[in-house]
Short mmCIF file of C-alpha atoms and ligand atoms in Angstrom, two decimals:
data_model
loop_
_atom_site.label_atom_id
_atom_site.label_comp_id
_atom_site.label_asym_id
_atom_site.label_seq_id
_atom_site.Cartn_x
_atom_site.Cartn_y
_atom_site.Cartn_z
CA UNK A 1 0.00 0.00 0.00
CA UNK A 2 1.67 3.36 -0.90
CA UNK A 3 1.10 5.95 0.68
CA UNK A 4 2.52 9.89 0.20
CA UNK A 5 3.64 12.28 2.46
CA UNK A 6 3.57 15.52 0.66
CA UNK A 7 4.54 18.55 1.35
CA UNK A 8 6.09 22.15 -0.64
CA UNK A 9 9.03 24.25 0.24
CA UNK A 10 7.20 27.54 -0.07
CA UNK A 11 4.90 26.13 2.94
CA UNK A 12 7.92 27.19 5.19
CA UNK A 13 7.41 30.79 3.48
CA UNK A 14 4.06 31.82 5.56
CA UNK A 15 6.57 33.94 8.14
CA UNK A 16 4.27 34.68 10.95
CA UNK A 17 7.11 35.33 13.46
CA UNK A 18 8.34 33.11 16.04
CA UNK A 19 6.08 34.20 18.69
CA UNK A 20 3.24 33.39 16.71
CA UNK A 21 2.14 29.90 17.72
CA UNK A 22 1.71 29.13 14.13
CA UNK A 23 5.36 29.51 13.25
CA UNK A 24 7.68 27.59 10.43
CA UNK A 25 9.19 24.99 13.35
CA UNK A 26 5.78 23.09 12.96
CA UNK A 27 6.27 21.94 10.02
CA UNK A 28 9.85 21.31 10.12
CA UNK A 29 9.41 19.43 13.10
CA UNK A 30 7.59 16.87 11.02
CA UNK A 31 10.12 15.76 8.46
CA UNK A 32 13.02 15.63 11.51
CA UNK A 33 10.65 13.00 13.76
CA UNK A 34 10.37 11.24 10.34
CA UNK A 35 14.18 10.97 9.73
CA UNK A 36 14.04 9.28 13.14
CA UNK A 37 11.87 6.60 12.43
CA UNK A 38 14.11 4.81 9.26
CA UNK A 39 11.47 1.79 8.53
CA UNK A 40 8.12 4.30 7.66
CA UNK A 41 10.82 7.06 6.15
CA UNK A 42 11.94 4.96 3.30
CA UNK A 43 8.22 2.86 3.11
CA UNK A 44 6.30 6.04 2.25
CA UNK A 45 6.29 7.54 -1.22
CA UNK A 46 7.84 11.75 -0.45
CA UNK A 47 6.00 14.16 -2.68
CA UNK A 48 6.50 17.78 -3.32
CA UNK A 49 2.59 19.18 -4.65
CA UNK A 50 1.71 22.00 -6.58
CA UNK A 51 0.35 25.38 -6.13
CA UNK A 52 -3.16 25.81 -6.54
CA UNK A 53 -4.20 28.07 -8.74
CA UNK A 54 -6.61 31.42 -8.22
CA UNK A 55 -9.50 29.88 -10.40
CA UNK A 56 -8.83 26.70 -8.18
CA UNK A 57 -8.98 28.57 -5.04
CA UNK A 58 -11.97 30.01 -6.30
CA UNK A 59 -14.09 26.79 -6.35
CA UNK A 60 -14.45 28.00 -2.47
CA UNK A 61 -13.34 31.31 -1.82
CA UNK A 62 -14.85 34.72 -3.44
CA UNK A 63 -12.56 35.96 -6.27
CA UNK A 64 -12.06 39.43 -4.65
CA UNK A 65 -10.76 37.72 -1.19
CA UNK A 66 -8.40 35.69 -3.14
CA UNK A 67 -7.17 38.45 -4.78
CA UNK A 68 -7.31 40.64 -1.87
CA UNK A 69 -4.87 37.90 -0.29
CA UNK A 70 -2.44 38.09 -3.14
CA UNK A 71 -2.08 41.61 -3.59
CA UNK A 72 -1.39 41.94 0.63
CA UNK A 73 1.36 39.31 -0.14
CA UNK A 74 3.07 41.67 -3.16
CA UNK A 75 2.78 44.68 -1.12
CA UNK A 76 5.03 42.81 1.61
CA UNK A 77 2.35 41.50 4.24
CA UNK A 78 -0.30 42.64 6.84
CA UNK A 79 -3.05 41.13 8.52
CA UNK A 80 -6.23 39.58 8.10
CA UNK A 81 -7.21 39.87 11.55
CA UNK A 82 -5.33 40.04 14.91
CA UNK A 83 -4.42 36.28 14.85
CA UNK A 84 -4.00 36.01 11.18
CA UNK A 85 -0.83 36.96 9.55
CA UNK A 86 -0.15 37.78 5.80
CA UNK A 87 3.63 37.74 4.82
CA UNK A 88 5.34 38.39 2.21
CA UNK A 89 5.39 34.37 0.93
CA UNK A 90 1.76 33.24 2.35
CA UNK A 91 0.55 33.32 -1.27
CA UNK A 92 3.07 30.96 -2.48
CA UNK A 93 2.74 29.19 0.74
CA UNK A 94 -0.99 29.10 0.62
CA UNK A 95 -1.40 27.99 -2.72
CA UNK A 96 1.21 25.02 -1.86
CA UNK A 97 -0.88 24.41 0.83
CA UNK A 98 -3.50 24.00 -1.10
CA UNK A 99 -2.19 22.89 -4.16
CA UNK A 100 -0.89 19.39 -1.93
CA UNK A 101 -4.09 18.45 -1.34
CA UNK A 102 -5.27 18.47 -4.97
CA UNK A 103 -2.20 16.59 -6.07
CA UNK A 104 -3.39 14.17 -3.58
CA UNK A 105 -7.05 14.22 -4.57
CA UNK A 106 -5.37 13.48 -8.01
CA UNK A 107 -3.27 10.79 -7.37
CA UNK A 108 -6.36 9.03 -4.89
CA UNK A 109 -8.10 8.97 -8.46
CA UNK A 110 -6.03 7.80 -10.78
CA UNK A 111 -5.16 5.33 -8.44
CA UNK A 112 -1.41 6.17 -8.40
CA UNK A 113 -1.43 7.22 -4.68
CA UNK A 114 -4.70 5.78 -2.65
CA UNK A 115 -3.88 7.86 0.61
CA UNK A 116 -1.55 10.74 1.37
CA UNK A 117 -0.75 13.12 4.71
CA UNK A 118 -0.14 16.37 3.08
CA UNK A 119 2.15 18.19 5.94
CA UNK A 120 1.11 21.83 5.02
CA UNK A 121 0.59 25.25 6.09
CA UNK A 122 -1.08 27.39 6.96
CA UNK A 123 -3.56 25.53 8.00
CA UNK A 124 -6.90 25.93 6.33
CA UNK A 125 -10.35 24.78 8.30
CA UNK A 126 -10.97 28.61 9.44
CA UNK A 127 -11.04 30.43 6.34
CA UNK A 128 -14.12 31.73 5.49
CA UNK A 129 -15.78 32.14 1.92
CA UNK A 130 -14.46 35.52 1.59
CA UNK A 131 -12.50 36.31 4.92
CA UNK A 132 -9.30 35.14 6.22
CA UNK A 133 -9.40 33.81 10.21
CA UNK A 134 -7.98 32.15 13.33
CA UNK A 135 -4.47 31.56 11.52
CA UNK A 136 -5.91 30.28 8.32
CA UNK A 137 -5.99 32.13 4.23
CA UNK A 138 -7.44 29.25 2.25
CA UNK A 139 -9.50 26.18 2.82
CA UNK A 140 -7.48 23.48 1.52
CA UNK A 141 -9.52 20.52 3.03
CA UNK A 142 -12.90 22.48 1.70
CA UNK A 143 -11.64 23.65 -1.71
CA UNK A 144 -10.29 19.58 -2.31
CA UNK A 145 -13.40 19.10 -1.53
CA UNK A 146 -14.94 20.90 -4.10
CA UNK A 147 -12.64 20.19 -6.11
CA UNK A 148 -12.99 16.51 -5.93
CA UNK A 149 -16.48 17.22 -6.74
CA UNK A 150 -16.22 19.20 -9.97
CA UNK A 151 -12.67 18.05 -11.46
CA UNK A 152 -13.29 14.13 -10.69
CA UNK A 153 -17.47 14.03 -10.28
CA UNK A 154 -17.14 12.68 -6.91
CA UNK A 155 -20.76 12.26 -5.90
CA UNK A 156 -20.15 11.94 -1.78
CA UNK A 157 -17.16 13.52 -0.07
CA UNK A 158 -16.64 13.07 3.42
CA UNK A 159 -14.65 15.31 5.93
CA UNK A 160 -13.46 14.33 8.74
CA UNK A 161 -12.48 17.13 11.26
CA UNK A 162 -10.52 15.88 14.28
CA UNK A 163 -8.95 19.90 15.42
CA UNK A 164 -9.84 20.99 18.61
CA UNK A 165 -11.22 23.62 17.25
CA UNK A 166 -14.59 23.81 15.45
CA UNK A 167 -14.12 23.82 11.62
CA UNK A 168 -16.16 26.76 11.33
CA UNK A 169 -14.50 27.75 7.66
CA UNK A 170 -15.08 24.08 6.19
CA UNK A 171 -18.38 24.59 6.98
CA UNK A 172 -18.95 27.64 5.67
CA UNK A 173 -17.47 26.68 1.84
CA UNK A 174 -19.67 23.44 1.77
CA UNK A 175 -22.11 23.52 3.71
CA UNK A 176 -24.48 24.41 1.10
CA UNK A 177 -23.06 21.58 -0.91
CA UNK A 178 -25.60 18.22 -1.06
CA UNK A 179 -22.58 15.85 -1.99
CA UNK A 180 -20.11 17.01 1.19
CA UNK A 181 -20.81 15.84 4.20
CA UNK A 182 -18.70 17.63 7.03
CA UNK A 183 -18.32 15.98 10.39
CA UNK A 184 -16.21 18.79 13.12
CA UNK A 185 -15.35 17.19 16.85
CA UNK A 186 -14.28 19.88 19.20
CA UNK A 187 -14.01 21.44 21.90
CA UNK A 188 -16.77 23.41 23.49
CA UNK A 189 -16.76 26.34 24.87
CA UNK A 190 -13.66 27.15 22.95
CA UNK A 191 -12.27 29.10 19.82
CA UNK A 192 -14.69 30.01 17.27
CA UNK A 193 -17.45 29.55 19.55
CA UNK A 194 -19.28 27.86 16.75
CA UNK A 195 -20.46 24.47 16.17
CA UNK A 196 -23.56 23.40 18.07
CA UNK A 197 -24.51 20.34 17.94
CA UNK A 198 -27.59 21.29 16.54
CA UNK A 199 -26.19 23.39 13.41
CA UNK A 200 -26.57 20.81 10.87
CA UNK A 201 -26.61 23.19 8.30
CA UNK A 202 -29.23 24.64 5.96
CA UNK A 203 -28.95 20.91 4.35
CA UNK A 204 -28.38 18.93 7.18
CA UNK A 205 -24.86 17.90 6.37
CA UNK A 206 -23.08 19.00 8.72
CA UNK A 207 -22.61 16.79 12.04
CA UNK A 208 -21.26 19.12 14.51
CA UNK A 209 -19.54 17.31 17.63
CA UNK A 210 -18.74 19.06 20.71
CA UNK A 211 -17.34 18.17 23.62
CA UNK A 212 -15.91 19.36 27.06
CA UNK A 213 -11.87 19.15 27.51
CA UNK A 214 -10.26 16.79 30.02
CA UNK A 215 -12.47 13.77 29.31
CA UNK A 216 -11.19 10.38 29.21
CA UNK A 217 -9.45 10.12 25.45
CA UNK A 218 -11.41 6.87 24.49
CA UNK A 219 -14.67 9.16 24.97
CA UNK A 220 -13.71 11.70 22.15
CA UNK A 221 -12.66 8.72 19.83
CA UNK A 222 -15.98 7.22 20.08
CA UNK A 223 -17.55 10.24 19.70
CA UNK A 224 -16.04 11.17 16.66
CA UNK A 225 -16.50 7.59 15.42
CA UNK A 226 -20.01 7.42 15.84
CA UNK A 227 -20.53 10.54 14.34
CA UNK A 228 -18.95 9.35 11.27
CA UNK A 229 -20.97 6.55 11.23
CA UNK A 230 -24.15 8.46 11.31
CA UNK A 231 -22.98 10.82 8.66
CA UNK A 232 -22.39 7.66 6.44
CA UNK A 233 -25.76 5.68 7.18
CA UNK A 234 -26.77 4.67 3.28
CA UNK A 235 -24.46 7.33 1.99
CA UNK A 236 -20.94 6.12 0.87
CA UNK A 237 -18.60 8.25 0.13
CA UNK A 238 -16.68 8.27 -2.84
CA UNK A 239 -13.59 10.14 -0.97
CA UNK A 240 -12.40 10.74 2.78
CA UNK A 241 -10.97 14.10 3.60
CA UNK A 242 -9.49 14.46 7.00
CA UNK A 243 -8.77 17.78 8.66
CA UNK A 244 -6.15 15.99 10.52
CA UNK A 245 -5.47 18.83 13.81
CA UNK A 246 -2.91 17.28 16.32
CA UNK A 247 -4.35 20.42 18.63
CA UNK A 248 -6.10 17.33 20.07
CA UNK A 249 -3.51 15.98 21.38
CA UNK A 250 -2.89 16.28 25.29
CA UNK A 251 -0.95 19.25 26.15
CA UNK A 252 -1.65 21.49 23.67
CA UNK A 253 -1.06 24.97 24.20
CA UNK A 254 -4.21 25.47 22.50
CA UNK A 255 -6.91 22.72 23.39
CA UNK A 256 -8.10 20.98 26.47
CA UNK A 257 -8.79 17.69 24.48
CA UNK A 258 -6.50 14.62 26.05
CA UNK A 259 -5.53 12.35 23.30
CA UNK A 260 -2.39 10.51 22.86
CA UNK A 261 -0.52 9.45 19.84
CA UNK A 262 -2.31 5.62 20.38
CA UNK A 263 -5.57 7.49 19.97
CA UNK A 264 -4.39 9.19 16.89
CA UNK A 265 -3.43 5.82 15.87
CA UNK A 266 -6.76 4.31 16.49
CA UNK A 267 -8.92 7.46 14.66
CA UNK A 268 -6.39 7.02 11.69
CA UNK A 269 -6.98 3.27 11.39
CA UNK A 270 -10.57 3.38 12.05
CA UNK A 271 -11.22 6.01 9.06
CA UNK A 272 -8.65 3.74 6.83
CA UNK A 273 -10.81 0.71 7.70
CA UNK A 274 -13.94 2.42 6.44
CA UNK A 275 -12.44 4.37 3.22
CA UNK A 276 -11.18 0.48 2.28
CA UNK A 277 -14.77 -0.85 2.14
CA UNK A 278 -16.74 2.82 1.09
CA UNK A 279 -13.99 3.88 -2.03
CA UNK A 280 -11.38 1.74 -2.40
CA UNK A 281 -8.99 3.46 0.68
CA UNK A 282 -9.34 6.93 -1.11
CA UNK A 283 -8.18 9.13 1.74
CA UNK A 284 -6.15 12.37 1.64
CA UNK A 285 -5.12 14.30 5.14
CA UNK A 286 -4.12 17.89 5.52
CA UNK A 287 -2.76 19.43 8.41
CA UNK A 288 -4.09 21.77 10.44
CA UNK A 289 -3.48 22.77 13.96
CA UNK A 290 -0.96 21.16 16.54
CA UNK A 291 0.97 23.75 18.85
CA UNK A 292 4.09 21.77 20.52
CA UNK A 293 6.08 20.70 17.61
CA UNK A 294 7.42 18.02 18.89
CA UNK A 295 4.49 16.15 19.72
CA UNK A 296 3.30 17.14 16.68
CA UNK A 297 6.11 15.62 14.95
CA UNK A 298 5.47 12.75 16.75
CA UNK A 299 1.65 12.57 15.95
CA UNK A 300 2.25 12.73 12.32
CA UNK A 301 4.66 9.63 12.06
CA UNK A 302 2.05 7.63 13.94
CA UNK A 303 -0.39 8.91 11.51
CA UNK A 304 1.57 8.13 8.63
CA UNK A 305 2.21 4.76 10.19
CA UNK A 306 -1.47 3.84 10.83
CA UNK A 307 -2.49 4.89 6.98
CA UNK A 308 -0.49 2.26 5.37
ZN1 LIG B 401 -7.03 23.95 16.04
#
């Protein structure tokens, strides 16, 4: 079974600062935990994606935010809002971002890659339609959605969003889209403040999942599970998309959820065992959030490990 770990260069060109808790050691934390583990580093296929392009982008985001995005880039950076950072490379970095996860949504249908962990940033599941938020420019897990949908006539995507924080932006690009269903676990109250569990959506396909922090870890993986399973009741998807958040993880900075890397393990495995019998494995991950690096390095080699 290959699978891809793909990434792009210009990801590392999103400069935020180091103080920023989204800063360019999270992702190169990731490819040094993976030197470290010489069995899954020379088993998995390494990919470099493309960029996306602005019509691409487009399937989710309004043209005048993309562009708004790309001219703050040229004119040397700014920000979106007080959390959200613009740099001189986040359009290059963005679109890579991006851009990774459409290479993967490729390669899942042409059967040349079945699964791939796309270690990007920044991450993506808070950008709105036409605003920029809570670290994120572009909605890489929504626009592969759409994406998936109108380049390979996917009938049924499925998103999986295991971040601690609601996935407020992936709702808001799909959510008016019959063939995406969008499953979000986290926590609540927290960061957006969105995400009832009963906002399902003007459609009703959205299955919002909160839950309070410092539970026992096994509750928040059956949680998630079972609303997964409900989402997929006589609907099979033709495609997994997992907005794969190591925020989760116990410890973070950022989240009061208490995973560990087996529970990681046991999400990733349990998705993997369903994409085999919905769509053939067809399953593409995306980073999003995940504040220590070094766990985070550490979550995605077991999440790399559990997807082959
Ligand atoms: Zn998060």
């Amino acid at each position: 079974m290959t699978v891809a770990y793909v990434s792009h260069s210009d990801c590392g060109r999103h400069d935020t600062g180091w103080k920023h808790p989204e800063h360019v050691g999270r992702l190169r934390a990731i490819p040094r935990a993976l030197r470290n583990d010489f069995d899954l580093f020379d088993t998995i296929e390494h990919r470099e994606g493309r960029h996306a392009t602005a019509e691409e982008i487009g399937l989710a985001h309004d043209a005048a935010y993309v562009e708004q995005v790309r001219a703050l880039a040229e004119a040397g950076g700014g920000r979106l809002d007080g959390d959200t950072v613009v740099s001189e490379g986040s359009w290059d970095a963005a679109t890579a971002g991006a851009g990774c996860v459409l290479d993967a949504i490729d390669w899942a249908f042409d059967g040349s890659v079945v699964r791939s962990f796309c270690a990007v940033r920044p991450p993506g599941h808070h950008a709105l339609r036409a605003a920029g938020m809570g670290f994120c420019l572009f909605g890489n897990i929504g626009i592969g959605a759409l994406y998936a949908r109108a380049r390979h006539a996917a009938a049924r995507v499925l998103i999986v969003d295991w971040d601690v924080h609601h996935g407020n932006g992936t709702q808001d690009l799909v959510q008016h889209e019959p063939g995406i269903r969008f499953v979000s676990m986290h926590q609540s109250p927290w960061y957006p403040g969105s995400g009832a569990a009963d906002d399902r959506g003007p459609r009703g396909t959205i299955w919002n999942v909160p839950m309070a922090p410092d539970l026992v870890p096994q509750v928040y993986v059956d949680a998630l599970l079972a609303a997964v399973d409900a989402a997929t009741a006589q609907w099979t998807p033709d495609l997994v998309l997992v907005s794969a958040g190591f925020d989760c993880l116990a410890g973070d900075p950022l989240g009061g959820f208490t995973l560990e890397l087996e529970h990681i393990e046991a999400l990733t495995r349990a998705l993997v065992t369903r994409a085999e019998a919905w769509c053939g494995g067809r399953m593409v991950t995306a980073l999003e959030g995940g504040y220590d690096p070094v766990r985070l390095g550490d979550a995605c080699v077991t999440h790399l490990r559990a997807l082959r």
